[in-house]
CSV table of N, CA and C in Angstrom, one decimal:
chain,number,residue,atom,x,y,z
R,1,MET,N,1.1,67.3,-227.1
R,1,MET,CA,2.2,66.7,-227.6
R,1,MET,C,3.5,67.6,-227.7
R,2,ALA,N,2.9,68.9,-227.8
R,2,ALA,CA,3.9,70.1,-228.0
R,2,ALA,C,4.8,70.3,-226.8
R,3,ASP,N,4.1,70.1,-225.5
R,3,ASP,CA,5.0,70.2,-224.4
R,3,ASP,C,5.5,69.0,-223.8
R,4,TRP,N,5.6,68.1,-224.4
R,4,TRP,CA,6.4,67.0,-224.1
R,4,TRP,C,7.8,67.4,-223.8
R,5,SER,N,8.6,66.8,-223.1
R,5,SER,CA,10.0,66.9,-223.0
R,5,SER,C,10.7,65.6,-222.2
R,6,LYS,N,12.0,65.8,-222.3
R,6,LYS,CA,12.7,64.5,-221.5
R,6,LYS,C,12.5,64.7,-219.9
R,7,ASP,N,12.6,66.2,-219.6
R,7,ASP,CA,12.4,66.4,-218.2
R,7,ASP,C,11.0,66.2,-217.7
R,8,LYS,N,9.8,66.3,-218.5
R,8,LYS,CA,8.6,66.3,-218.0
R,8,LYS,C,8.3,64.7,-217.9
R,9,PHE,N,9.1,63.8,-218.7
R,9,PHE,CA,8.7,62.3,-218.4
R,9,PHE,C,9.7,61.9,-217.4
R,10,LEU,N,10.8,62.6,-217.1
R,10,LEU,CA,11.5,61.9,-215.9
R,10,LEU,C,11.0,62.4,-214.5
R,11,GLY,N,10.4,63.9,-214.6
R,11,GLY,CA,9.6,64.2,-213.6
R,11,GLY,C,8.5,63.4,-213.1
R,12,TRP,N,7.7,63.0,-214.2
R,12,TRP,CA,6.3,62.2,-213.9
R,12,TRP,C,7.2,60.8,-213.2
R,13,ALA,N,8.1,60.4,-214.0
R,13,ALA,CA,8.6,59.2,-213.3
R,13,ALA,C,9.1,59.1,-211.8
R,14,SER,N,9.9,60.2,-211.7
R,14,SER,CA,10.3,60.5,-210.2
R,14,SER,C,9.4,60.5,-209.1
R,15,SER,N,8.0,61.1,-209.7
R,15,SER,CA,7.1,61.3,-208.8
R,15,SER,C,6.4,59.7,-208.4
R,16,ILE,N,6.7,58.9,-209.2
R,16,ILE,CA,6.4,57.4,-208.8
R,16,ILE,C,7.4,56.8,-208.0
R,17,HIS,N,8.9,56.6,-208.5
R,17,HIS,CA,9.7,56.2,-207.9
R,17,HIS,C,11.0,56.3,-208.5
R,18,GLU,N,12.0,56.1,-207.8
R,18,GLU,CA,13.5,56.5,-208.4
R,18,GLU,C,13.8,55.3,-209.2
R,19,ASP,N,13.1,54.0,-209.2
R,19,ASP,CA,13.6,52.8,-210.2
R,19,ASP,C,12.9,53.2,-211.4
R,20,VAL,N,11.7,53.7,-211.3
R,20,VAL,CA,11.0,54.1,-212.7
R,20,VAL,C,11.7,55.2,-213.3
R,21,ARG,N,12.0,56.2,-212.6
R,21,ARG,CA,12.8,57.3,-213.3
R,21,ARG,C,14.1,57.0,-213.9
R,22,LEU,N,14.9,56.0,-213.3
R,22,LEU,CA,16.4,55.4,-213.9
R,22,LEU,C,15.8,54.8,-215.0
R,23,TYR,N,14.7,53.9,-215.1
R,23,TYR,CA,14.3,53.0,-216.4
R,23,TYR,C,13.9,54.1,-217.4
R,24,ILE,N,13.0,55.0,-217.4
R,24,ILE,CA,12.9,55.9,-218.2
R,24,ILE,C,14.2,56.6,-218.6
R,25,HIS,N,14.9,57.0,-217.8
R,25,HIS,CA,16.4,57.6,-218.2
R,25,HIS,C,17.2,56.8,-219.1
R,26,ASN,N,17.1,55.5,-218.7
R,26,ASN,CA,17.7,54.6,-219.7
R,26,ASN,C,17.2,54.4,-220.8
R,27,ILE,N,15.8,54.6,-221.2
R,27,ILE,CA,15.2,54.6,-222.5
R,27,ILE,C,15.6,55.9,-223.1
R,28,PHE,N,15.7,56.9,-222.7
R,28,PHE,CA,16.1,58.0,-223.3
R,28,PHE,C,17.8,58.0,-223.8
R,29,ASP,N,18.4,57.5,-222.9
R,29,ASP,CA,20.0,57.5,-223.2
R,29,ASP,C,20.2,56.4,-224.5
R,30,ARG,N,19.3,55.4,-224.6
R,30,ARG,CA,19.3,54.6,-225.8
R,30,ARG,C,18.9,55.0,-227.2
R,31,LYS,N,18.3,56.3,-227.2
R,31,LYS,CA,17.7,56.6,-228.2
R,31,LYS,C,18.7,58.0,-228.9
R,32,GLN,N,18.7,58.1,-230.1
R,32,GLN,CA,19.4,59.1,-230.5
R,32,GLN,C,18.9,60.7,-230.4
R,33,HIS,N,17.6,60.8,-230.6
R,33,HIS,CA,16.8,61.7,-230.3
R,33,HIS,C,15.7,61.5,-229.3
R,34,PRO,N,15.6,62.5,-228.3
R,34,PRO,CA,14.6,62.1,-227.2
R,34,PRO,C,13.1,61.9,-227.8
R,35,GLU,N,12.7,62.6,-228.8
R,35,GLU,CA,11.5,62.4,-229.3
R,35,GLU,C,11.0,61.0,-229.8
R,36,GLN,N,12.3,60.2,-230.1
R,36,GLN,CA,12.0,58.9,-230.2
R,36,GLN,C,11.6,58.0,-229.3
R,37,ALA,N,11.6,58.4,-228.0
R,37,ALA,CA,11.3,57.7,-226.7
R,37,ALA,C,10.2,58.2,-226.2
R,38,TYR,N,9.3,59.2,-226.6
R,38,TYR,CA,8.3,59.8,-226.0
R,38,TYR,C,7.1,58.7,-225.7
R,39,LYS,N,6.7,57.9,-227.0
R,39,LYS,CA,5.5,57.0,-226.9
R,39,LYS,C,5.9,55.9,-225.9
R,40,SER,N,7.1,55.4,-225.9
R,40,SER,CA,7.4,54.4,-225.1
R,40,SER,C,7.3,54.7,-223.5
R,41,CYS,N,8.0,56.1,-223.2
R,41,CYS,CA,7.8,56.5,-221.9
R,41,CYS,C,6.5,56.7,-221.5
R,42,LEU,N,5.5,57.3,-222.3
R,42,LEU,CA,4.1,57.5,-222.1
R,42,LEU,C,3.5,56.4,-221.7
R,43,GLY,N,3.6,55.3,-222.4
R,43,GLY,CA,3.0,53.9,-222.3
R,43,GLY,C,3.3,53.5,-221.1
R,44,ILE,N,4.7,53.3,-220.8
R,44,ILE,CA,5.2,52.9,-219.5
R,44,ILE,C,4.7,53.6,-218.3
R,45,LEU,N,4.9,54.9,-218.2
R,45,LEU,CA,4.2,55.5,-217.2
R,45,LEU,C,2.4,55.4,-216.9
R,46,GLY,N,2.2,55.1,-218.1
R,46,GLY,CA,0.6,55.2,-218.1
R,46,GLY,C,0.0,53.7,-217.4
R,47,PHE,N,1.2,52.9,-217.3
R,47,PHE,CA,0.9,51.9,-216.5
R,47,PHE,C,0.5,51.8,-215.0
R,48,SER,N,0.9,52.9,-214.6
R,48,SER,CA,0.7,53.3,-213.3
R,48,SER,C,-0.7,53.6,-212.9
R,49,ARG,N,-1.5,54.0,-214.0
R,49,ARG,CA,-2.9,54.1,-213.8
R,49,ARG,C,-3.7,52.9,-213.8
R,50,LYS,N,-3.0,52.0,-214.8
R,50,LYS,CA,-3.8,50.7,-215.0
R,50,LYS,C,-3.4,49.6,-213.9
R,51,VAL,N,-2.2,49.5,-213.4
R,51,VAL,CA,-1.8,48.4,-212.6
R,51,VAL,C,-1.6,49.0,-211.3
R,52,GLY,N,-1.2,50.2,-211.0
R,52,GLY,CA,-0.8,50.8,-209.9
R,52,GLY,C,0.5,51.0,-209.9
R,53,ASN,N,1.1,52.0,-208.8
R,53,ASN,CA,2.5,52.2,-208.7
R,53,ASN,C,3.3,51.1,-208.4
R,54,GLU,N,3.0,50.3,-207.4
R,54,GLU,CA,3.5,49.4,-206.8
R,54,GLU,C,4.2,48.2,-207.9
R,55,ARG,N,3.1,48.0,-208.8
R,55,ARG,CA,3.5,47.0,-209.6
R,55,ARG,C,4.4,47.4,-210.9
R,56,LEU,N,4.1,48.7,-211.1
R,56,LEU,CA,5.2,49.4,-212.1
R,56,LEU,C,6.5,49.5,-211.5
R,57,ILE,N,6.6,49.9,-210.2
R,57,ILE,CA,7.9,49.7,-209.7
R,57,ILE,C,8.6,48.6,-209.8
R,58,MET,N,7.9,47.5,-209.5
R,58,MET,CA,8.5,46.2,-209.5
R,58,MET,C,8.8,45.8,-210.9
R,59,ALA,N,8.1,46.1,-211.8
R,59,ALA,CA,8.4,45.7,-213.2
R,59,ALA,C,9.6,46.6,-213.7
R,60,CYS,N,9.5,47.9,-213.5
R,60,CYS,CA,11.0,48.6,-213.6
R,60,CYS,C,12.2,48.1,-213.0
R,61,ARG,N,12.3,47.5,-211.8
R,61,ARG,CA,13.2,46.9,-211.0
R,61,ARG,C,13.8,45.7,-211.8
R,62,ARG,N,12.6,45.0,-212.3
R,62,ARG,CA,13.0,43.8,-213.0
R,62,ARG,C,13.6,44.1,-214.3
R,63,GLY,N,12.9,45.0,-215.2
R,63,GLY,CA,13.6,45.5,-216.2
R,63,GLY,C,14.9,46.1,-216.2
R,64,LEU,N,15.3,46.8,-215.2
R,64,LEU,CA,16.7,47.1,-214.9
R,64,LEU,C,17.6,46.1,-214.6
R,65,HIS,N,17.0,44.8,-213.9
R,65,HIS,CA,17.9,43.9,-213.8
R,65,HIS,C,18.3,43.2,-215.1
R,66,TYR,N,17.2,43.1,-216.0
R,66,TYR,CA,17.5,42.5,-217.3
R,66,TYR,C,18.4,43.2,-218.3
R,67,GLY,N,18.2,44.6,-217.9
R,67,GLY,CA,19.1,45.6,-218.6
R,67,GLY,C,18.5,46.0,-220.2
R,68,VAL,N,17.2,45.6,-220.3
R,68,VAL,CA,16.4,45.7,-221.5
R,68,VAL,C,15.5,47.0,-221.4
R,69,TYR,N,15.7,48.0,-222.2
R,69,TYR,CA,14.8,49.2,-222.0
R,69,TYR,C,14.0,49.4,-223.0
R,70,ASN,N,12.6,49.2,-222.9
R,70,ASN,CA,11.8,49.3,-223.8
R,70,ASN,C,10.3,49.2,-223.2
R,71,TYR,N,9.0,49.7,-224.1
R,71,TYR,CA,7.8,49.5,-223.7
R,71,TYR,C,7.5,48.0,-223.5
R,72,LYS,N,7.9,47.1,-224.6
R,72,LYS,CA,7.4,46.0,-224.7
R,72,LYS,C,7.9,45.0,-223.6
R,73,THR,N,9.0,45.4,-223.0
R,73,THR,CA,9.7,44.6,-222.0
R,73,THR,C,8.8,44.9,-220.5
R,74,ILE,N,8.5,46.0,-220.2
R,74,ILE,CA,7.5,46.2,-219.0
R,74,ILE,C,6.4,45.9,-219.3
R,75,HIS,N,5.7,45.8,-220.5
R,75,HIS,CA,4.4,45.2,-221.0
R,75,HIS,C,4.3,43.9,-220.6
R,76,MET,N,5.4,43.0,-221.1
R,76,MET,CA,5.4,41.5,-220.9
R,76,MET,C,5.6,41.1,-219.4
R,77,ILE,N,6.4,42.0,-218.8
R,77,ILE,CA,6.5,41.8,-217.1
R,77,ILE,C,5.2,41.7,-216.4
R,78,LEU,N,4.6,42.8,-216.7
R,78,LEU,CA,3.3,43.0,-216.1
R,78,LEU,C,2.1,42.0,-216.6
R,79,GLU,N,2.1,41.8,-218.0
R,79,GLU,CA,1.3,40.9,-218.5
R,79,GLU,C,1.4,39.3,-217.9
R,80,LYS,N,2.6,39.0,-217.7
R,80,LYS,CA,2.9,37.8,-217.2
R,80,LYS,C,3.1,37.7,-215.9
R,81,LYS,N,2.8,39.0,-215.0
R,81,LYS,CA,2.9,39.0,-213.7
R,81,LYS,C,4.3,38.5,-213.1
R,82,MET,N,5.2,39.1,-213.9
R,82,MET,CA,6.7,38.7,-213.4
R,82,MET,C,7.0,39.6,-212.4
R,83,ASP,N,6.3,40.8,-212.2
R,83,ASP,CA,6.5,41.8,-211.2
R,83,ASP,C,6.4,41.3,-209.7
R,84,GLN,N,5.4,40.2,-209.8
R,84,GLN,CA,5.2,39.6,-208.6
R,84,GLN,C,5.9,38.5,-208.0
R,85,TYR,N,6.8,38.2,-208.7
R,85,TYR,CA,7.9,37.0,-208.4
R,85,TYR,C,8.5,37.2,-207.2
R,86,GLU,N,9.1,36.4,-206.5
R,86,GLU,CA,10.0,36.6,-205.3
R,86,GLU,C,11.3,37.2,-205.9
R,87,GLU,N,11.7,38.2,-204.9
R,87,GLU,CA,13.0,38.9,-205.2
R,87,GLU,C,14.3,37.8,-205.4
R,88,SER,N,14.2,36.8,-204.7
R,88,SER,CA,15.5,35.9,-204.9
R,88,SER,C,15.7,35.4,-206.3
R,89,LEU,N,14.6,35.5,-207.1
R,89,LEU,CA,14.7,35.2,-208.5
R,89,LEU,C,15.7,36.1,-209.1
R,90,PHE,N,16.1,37.0,-208.7
R,90,PHE,CA,17.0,38.0,-209.1
R,90,PHE,C,18.4,37.5,-209.1
R,91,ALA,N,18.6,36.5,-208.2
R,91,ALA,CA,19.9,35.9,-207.9
R,91,ALA,C,20.7,35.5,-209.1
R,92,ASP,N,22.0,35.9,-209.3
R,92,ASP,CA,22.6,35.5,-210.5
R,92,ASP,C,23.1,34.1,-210.6
R,93,GLU,N,23.0,33.3,-209.5
R,93,GLU,CA,23.3,31.9,-209.7
R,93,GLU,C,22.2,31.1,-209.1
R,94,LEU,N,21.8,30.0,-209.5
R,94,LEU,CA,21.2,29.1,-208.8
R,94,LEU,C,21.8,28.1,-207.9
R,95,PRO,N,21.0,27.6,-206.8
R,95,PRO,CA,21.8,26.7,-206.1
R,95,PRO,C,21.9,25.4,-206.7
R,96,MET,N,23.1,24.7,-206.5
R,96,MET,CA,23.3,23.3,-207.1
R,96,MET,C,22.5,22.4,-206.7
R,97,PRO,N,21.5,21.5,-207.3
R,97,PRO,CA,21.0,20.5,-206.6
R,97,PRO,C,21.6,19.4,-206.2
R,98,SER,N,21.2,18.7,-205.1
R,98,SER,CA,22.2,17.6,-204.5
R,98,SER,C,21.6,16.4,-205.5
R,99,HIS,N,22.4,15.7,-206.0
R,99,HIS,CA,22.2,14.5,-206.8
R,99,HIS,C,23.3,13.7,-206.8
R,100,ASP,N,23.3,12.3,-206.7
R,100,ASP,CA,24.4,11.6,-206.9
R,100,ASP,C,25.3,11.6,-208.1
R,101,ASN,N,24.5,11.9,-209.3
R,101,ASN,CA,25.3,12.1,-210.5
R,101,ASN,C,25.9,13.4,-211.0
R,102,ILE,N,25.7,14.2,-209.9
R,102,ILE,CA,26.4,15.6,-209.9
R,102,ILE,C,27.7,15.7,-209.2
R,103,ARG,N,28.8,15.7,-210.1
R,103,ARG,CA,30.0,15.6,-209.4
R,103,ARG,C,30.5,16.9,-208.7
R,104,GLY,N,30.2,18.0,-209.1
R,104,GLY,CA,30.7,19.3,-208.4
R,104,GLY,C,31.9,19.8,-208.9
R,105,GLU,N,32.4,20.9,-208.1
R,105,GLU,CA,34.0,21.5,-208.6
R,105,GLU,C,34.8,20.6,-208.2
R,106,ASP,N,34.7,20.0,-206.9
R,106,ASP,CA,35.9,19.2,-206.5
R,106,ASP,C,36.5,18.2,-207.4
R,107,TYR,N,35.5,17.6,-208.1
R,107,TYR,CA,35.7,16.6,-209.0
R,107,TYR,C,36.9,16.9,-210.0
R,108,TYR,N,36.8,18.1,-210.2
R,108,TYR,CA,37.8,18.5,-211.6
R,108,TYR,C,39.2,19.2,-211.1
R,109,LYS,N,39.4,19.1,-209.8
R,109,LYS,CA,40.4,19.6,-209.2
R,109,LYS,C,41.6,18.4,-209.5
């Protein structure tokens, strides 16, 4: 634990993927002292051994999209297998379903 540092965790994350590094970097940015982020970062980076790098990368991408930076977020994404969902689910808007009762934007002009 004595040799832990922000740079060590960022280097480890970089060896996995840039998205993982960015997620870890954002965790550090939200803490007043870097030491407060060490356990979260260790837990997140430890997922690479448990679930593999690809799943961790996808979980971090989803976490970046959500804008929530902590261990629990990545844990839930992996536990619920949300990292394996289609990329199209990241879309900001869902398409409007076609139905007779839906008036649409032209109705209100």
